[in-house]
Structures are given as structure tokens and as C-alpha cells.
XYZ file of C-alpha atoms in Angstrom:
238
model
C 81.132 -52.611 81.449
C 84.558 -51.336 82.407
C 84.763 -47.677 83.403
C 88.086 -45.874 83.741
C 88.078 -42.651 85.790
C 90.911 -40.121 85.746
C 91.192 -37.518 88.515
C 93.872 -35.004 89.420
C 94.041 -33.052 92.655
C 95.934 -30.453 94.627
C 94.949 -28.971 97.998
C 91.656 -30.858 97.735
C 91.409 -32.315 101.241
C 87.871 -30.996 101.778
C 86.630 -32.507 98.520
C 87.746 -36.120 98.973
C 84.739 -37.341 100.961
C 82.211 -35.919 98.526
C 84.193 -37.221 95.571
C 84.132 -40.762 96.977
C 80.431 -40.619 97.813
C 79.399 -39.376 94.371
C 81.666 -41.857 92.617
C 80.102 -44.762 94.485
C 76.609 -43.605 93.509
C 77.772 -43.111 89.925
C 78.898 -46.736 89.752
C 75.598 -47.933 91.234
C 73.529 -45.796 88.857
C 75.521 -46.947 85.849
C 75.049 -50.599 86.820
C 71.284 -50.068 86.864
C 71.322 -48.463 83.420
C 73.628 -51.063 81.897
C 71.919 -53.930 83.718
C 75.282 -55.463 84.468
C 78.079 -55.076 87.023
C 80.481 -52.182 86.499
C 84.216 -52.731 86.772
C 85.465 -49.385 88.072
C 89.119 -48.434 87.690
C 90.319 -45.088 89.065
C 93.638 -43.448 88.305
C 94.286 -40.518 90.640
C 97.255 -38.208 90.721
C 98.244 -35.529 93.252
C 101.160 -33.166 93.502
C 102.367 -30.397 95.800
C 99.430 -30.174 98.192
C 100.054 -28.316 101.431
C 96.864 -29.566 103.103
C 95.717 -33.109 103.988
C 94.768 -34.182 100.458
C 97.022 -37.240 100.411
C 96.125 -38.243 103.966
C 92.392 -37.912 103.337
C 92.533 -39.711 100.003
C 94.400 -42.645 101.515
C 91.925 -42.769 104.413
C 88.785 -42.558 102.264
C 86.522 -45.560 101.765
C 87.144 -46.589 98.189
C 86.230 -50.244 98.767
C 83.700 -50.014 95.920
C 86.501 -49.347 93.415
C 87.753 -52.494 91.689
C 91.236 -51.121 91.036
C 92.712 -47.872 92.347
C 95.913 -46.254 91.172
C 97.094 -43.351 93.326
C 100.354 -41.559 92.733
C 101.494 -38.428 94.564
C 104.600 -36.328 94.165
C 106.343 -33.229 95.424
C 107.468 -31.289 92.353
C 107.583 -27.767 93.833
C 105.341 -26.421 91.071
C 103.722 -23.034 91.455
C 100.123 -22.980 92.623
C 97.721 -21.148 90.290
C 94.113 -20.106 90.475
C 91.815 -20.352 87.463
C 94.106 -18.332 85.201
C 95.350 -18.451 81.623
C 99.081 -19.049 81.989
C 101.456 -21.331 80.119
C 103.015 -22.858 83.212
C 99.576 -23.656 84.639
C 98.217 -25.470 81.576
C 101.506 -27.308 81.104
C 101.270 -28.568 84.687
C 97.627 -29.583 84.210
C 98.348 -31.411 80.958
C 101.261 -33.243 82.566
C 99.131 -34.250 85.553
C 96.230 -35.487 83.425
C 98.595 -37.412 81.182
C 100.172 -38.963 84.256
C 96.841 -40.619 85.130
C 96.804 -42.072 81.618
C 100.314 -43.480 81.806
C 99.671 -44.953 85.257
C 96.544 -46.783 84.135
C 97.182 -47.510 80.452
C 96.885 -51.278 80.784
C 93.326 -50.806 82.026
C 92.471 -48.115 79.477
C 93.265 -50.582 76.692
C 90.149 -52.639 77.402
C 87.845 -50.117 79.076
C 84.520 -49.069 77.546
C 84.697 -45.424 78.616
C 87.382 -43.047 79.839
C 85.993 -40.348 82.134
C 87.826 -37.362 83.568
C 86.187 -36.067 86.760
C 87.321 -33.039 88.731
C 87.522 -33.812 92.431
C 85.733 -30.676 93.664
C 82.474 -30.741 91.671
C 78.942 -31.545 92.756
C 76.865 -33.549 90.311
C 73.830 -35.837 90.110
C 75.274 -39.368 89.785
C 72.165 -40.743 88.081
C 72.200 -37.998 85.449
C 75.895 -38.368 84.783
C 75.612 -42.152 84.586
C 73.205 -41.500 81.727
C 75.797 -39.182 80.176
C 78.284 -42.077 80.175
C 75.722 -44.313 78.455
C 74.929 -41.609 75.890
C 78.635 -41.036 75.219
C 78.844 -44.354 73.371
C 77.638 -42.426 70.322
C 80.306 -39.711 70.656
C 84.062 -39.339 70.741
C 83.852 -36.727 73.526
C 80.730 -35.822 75.503
C 80.450 -33.614 78.588
C 77.797 -31.974 80.657
C 77.963 -28.289 81.608
C 79.837 -27.051 84.669
C 78.301 -23.983 86.291
C 79.417 -21.563 88.968
C 77.415 -22.200 92.119
C 76.918 -18.494 92.776
C 75.327 -17.387 89.507
C 74.802 -20.554 87.398
C 76.908 -19.215 84.526
C 79.199 -21.523 82.623
C 82.406 -22.159 84.550
C 84.573 -23.817 81.914
C 84.481 -20.965 79.401
C 88.061 -21.287 78.141
C 87.815 -24.960 77.193
C 84.335 -24.687 75.668
C 84.268 -23.469 72.061
C 81.755 -23.554 69.230
C 84.377 -23.603 66.480
C 88.122 -23.754 65.939
C 88.578 -19.983 65.752
C 86.898 -19.340 69.101
C 88.962 -18.918 72.239
C 86.140 -18.342 74.716
C 82.493 -19.172 75.368
C 79.897 -16.456 75.888
C 79.459 -16.828 79.639
C 75.916 -15.512 79.575
C 74.730 -18.230 77.216
C 73.807 -21.824 77.988
C 72.753 -24.135 75.210
C 69.737 -26.433 75.207
C 69.959 -30.194 74.910
C 72.914 -31.780 73.162
C 74.935 -29.286 71.133
C 77.893 -30.019 68.869
C 80.999 -28.006 69.784
C 84.628 -27.782 68.750
C 85.901 -28.459 72.262
C 84.632 -29.077 75.780
C 85.607 -30.350 79.214
C 83.264 -28.967 81.864
C 84.651 -30.913 84.814
C 83.054 -34.274 83.935
C 84.017 -35.390 80.459
C 83.606 -38.776 78.768
C 86.146 -39.757 76.116
C 86.257 -42.557 73.578
C 89.269 -44.507 74.924
C 90.459 -45.687 71.488
C 92.337 -42.498 70.479
C 93.900 -42.325 73.939
C 95.195 -45.866 73.526
C 96.484 -44.795 70.096
C 98.520 -42.014 71.726
C 96.286 -38.910 71.857
C 97.028 -36.861 74.965
C 96.276 -33.598 76.738
C 98.517 -30.743 75.671
C 99.115 -27.040 76.148
C 100.266 -25.709 72.767
C 98.307 -23.855 70.086
C 100.735 -23.067 67.308
C 103.387 -20.747 68.678
C 101.437 -19.927 71.838
C 99.765 -21.866 74.657
C 96.183 -23.011 75.100
C 93.819 -24.684 77.545
C 94.912 -28.281 78.177
C 91.410 -29.695 77.818
C 90.780 -27.807 74.566
C 94.046 -29.130 73.160
C 93.025 -32.760 73.669
C 89.844 -32.053 71.711
C 91.923 -30.661 68.863
C 94.213 -33.685 69.109
C 91.177 -35.990 68.874
C 90.093 -34.173 65.722
C 93.541 -34.374 64.161
C 93.491 -38.133 64.821
C 90.149 -38.427 62.980
C 87.745 -38.355 65.949
C 85.373 -35.447 65.388
C 82.133 -36.170 67.250
C 82.351 -33.764 70.213
C 79.311 -32.371 72.031
C 77.915 -30.966 75.282
C 74.696 -32.127 76.895
C 73.500 -28.918 78.522
C 70.796 -30.797 80.433
C 73.490 -32.498 82.530
C 74.860 -29.883 84.895
C 77.422 -29.937 87.672
C 78.454 -27.195 90.096
C 81.953 -25.822 90.455
C 83.323 -23.562 93.188
């Protein structure tokens, strides 16, 4: 099995070690489930960090990765928190798409495309199972929760239907639930539409929208409609 992982980062120096450790365990867990070796390709992109993100990433032990793409740039983009702003989602979409362009030759023959945020904590064995389960879906994620109160973190990207713009933060689903869009910090995509040209975006008609919700809409417009969340697979954010 060939697994392609996409990760973007900025000012993430403290998260690199944990990211590497979890990714190694994810590969090992997936190999046990698939009963075959896993070819792991990682495409990572960084821009405009003012801490030691680049230094730490270059120094990390990624010897378990079969092929690693790492590109970093200074673009002088504004730094945002978790806010709803056009410039922010445009920057995020551009960064995520950069990991695709960098690694496209490997995406063409991979079995799964997975986007993983660098700063999350997750159970590698559980999320390896998510990757296996995602073979029956076009997009499948777990649920990302705030560490402090266990409420859903990725409320803007997670929507029950096309008209929604937000998820009820007090509600968590049970089991696998079909949704209009999702991301939730660890998201498995069918690579075929990505190879066909589907990308992250930031537009919703005449206004802007969450970059990870836009790719779900773009999947649907390309004919890929099977999008769900497995609420039993949970990661922690912030």
C-alpha cells in the first residue's frame, strides 16, 4: 500500500517531534492492518515561521519515511489565529495545494491521500483503521476536539448539508455519519479526484469560505459524493 501524507506548518517547532513519532506509529499500525509493507510518502510545506520550525523539521528523524518532500518559503504573509478571514483561507488553500503540486507524481499511484495537521494528538492505531475504512469513501475523517472541553474544534469545515455554515459545537455524532463537508485535522481523501485536478479553494460564490469545506464541495461537483465523519476516531487540537 502506498500512503501519501500532506502536511502544512507555520511556527510549529514544538510540534515536529510529536508529529514524527505519531507518523512512524501510524505507518507501523497500518502495515499490521494491511498485512503488507507501507510505502510512505510525505509532502510537507512551511512558510513564514519565526521560530525553529524549519530547523527542527530538517533535524527530525524521518528515516522511516520512504520519500520526503519538504519545501519552505518566506512569503511575508500575515499570521492569523483560528479566524474566518479571506486572506487566511486563501493562504491555507495555497499552502495545501502546494503539497499536492510538489508530490503529484507520487499521488498518481498512491492508494490514499491523507492530510494531517502537524499539531494534533491522535491514536495511530485508531487512525490507521480510519485509513483502511476510507477505501469505501471519497472523504473520511475522524473528529478533532479541543483538549480543554472536548467540543468539536473544526466547526467551520464540518457541515451536515450544503446550506450549513457551522457545526453545533455542543453536539458530537455517534459512529460514522454522512456529512456535506469535513476536515477535522486528519482527513483521508480518495486520490483520484485530486489527480483529476480537484483542489482546495477559498471561494463560495461571491464570498469566501473555509478551504477544507471548499475541497469537499469541489469533490461533489466532480462527482465524488461519499463524505463522512467517524466520530469514534478522535484527535485533540490545541
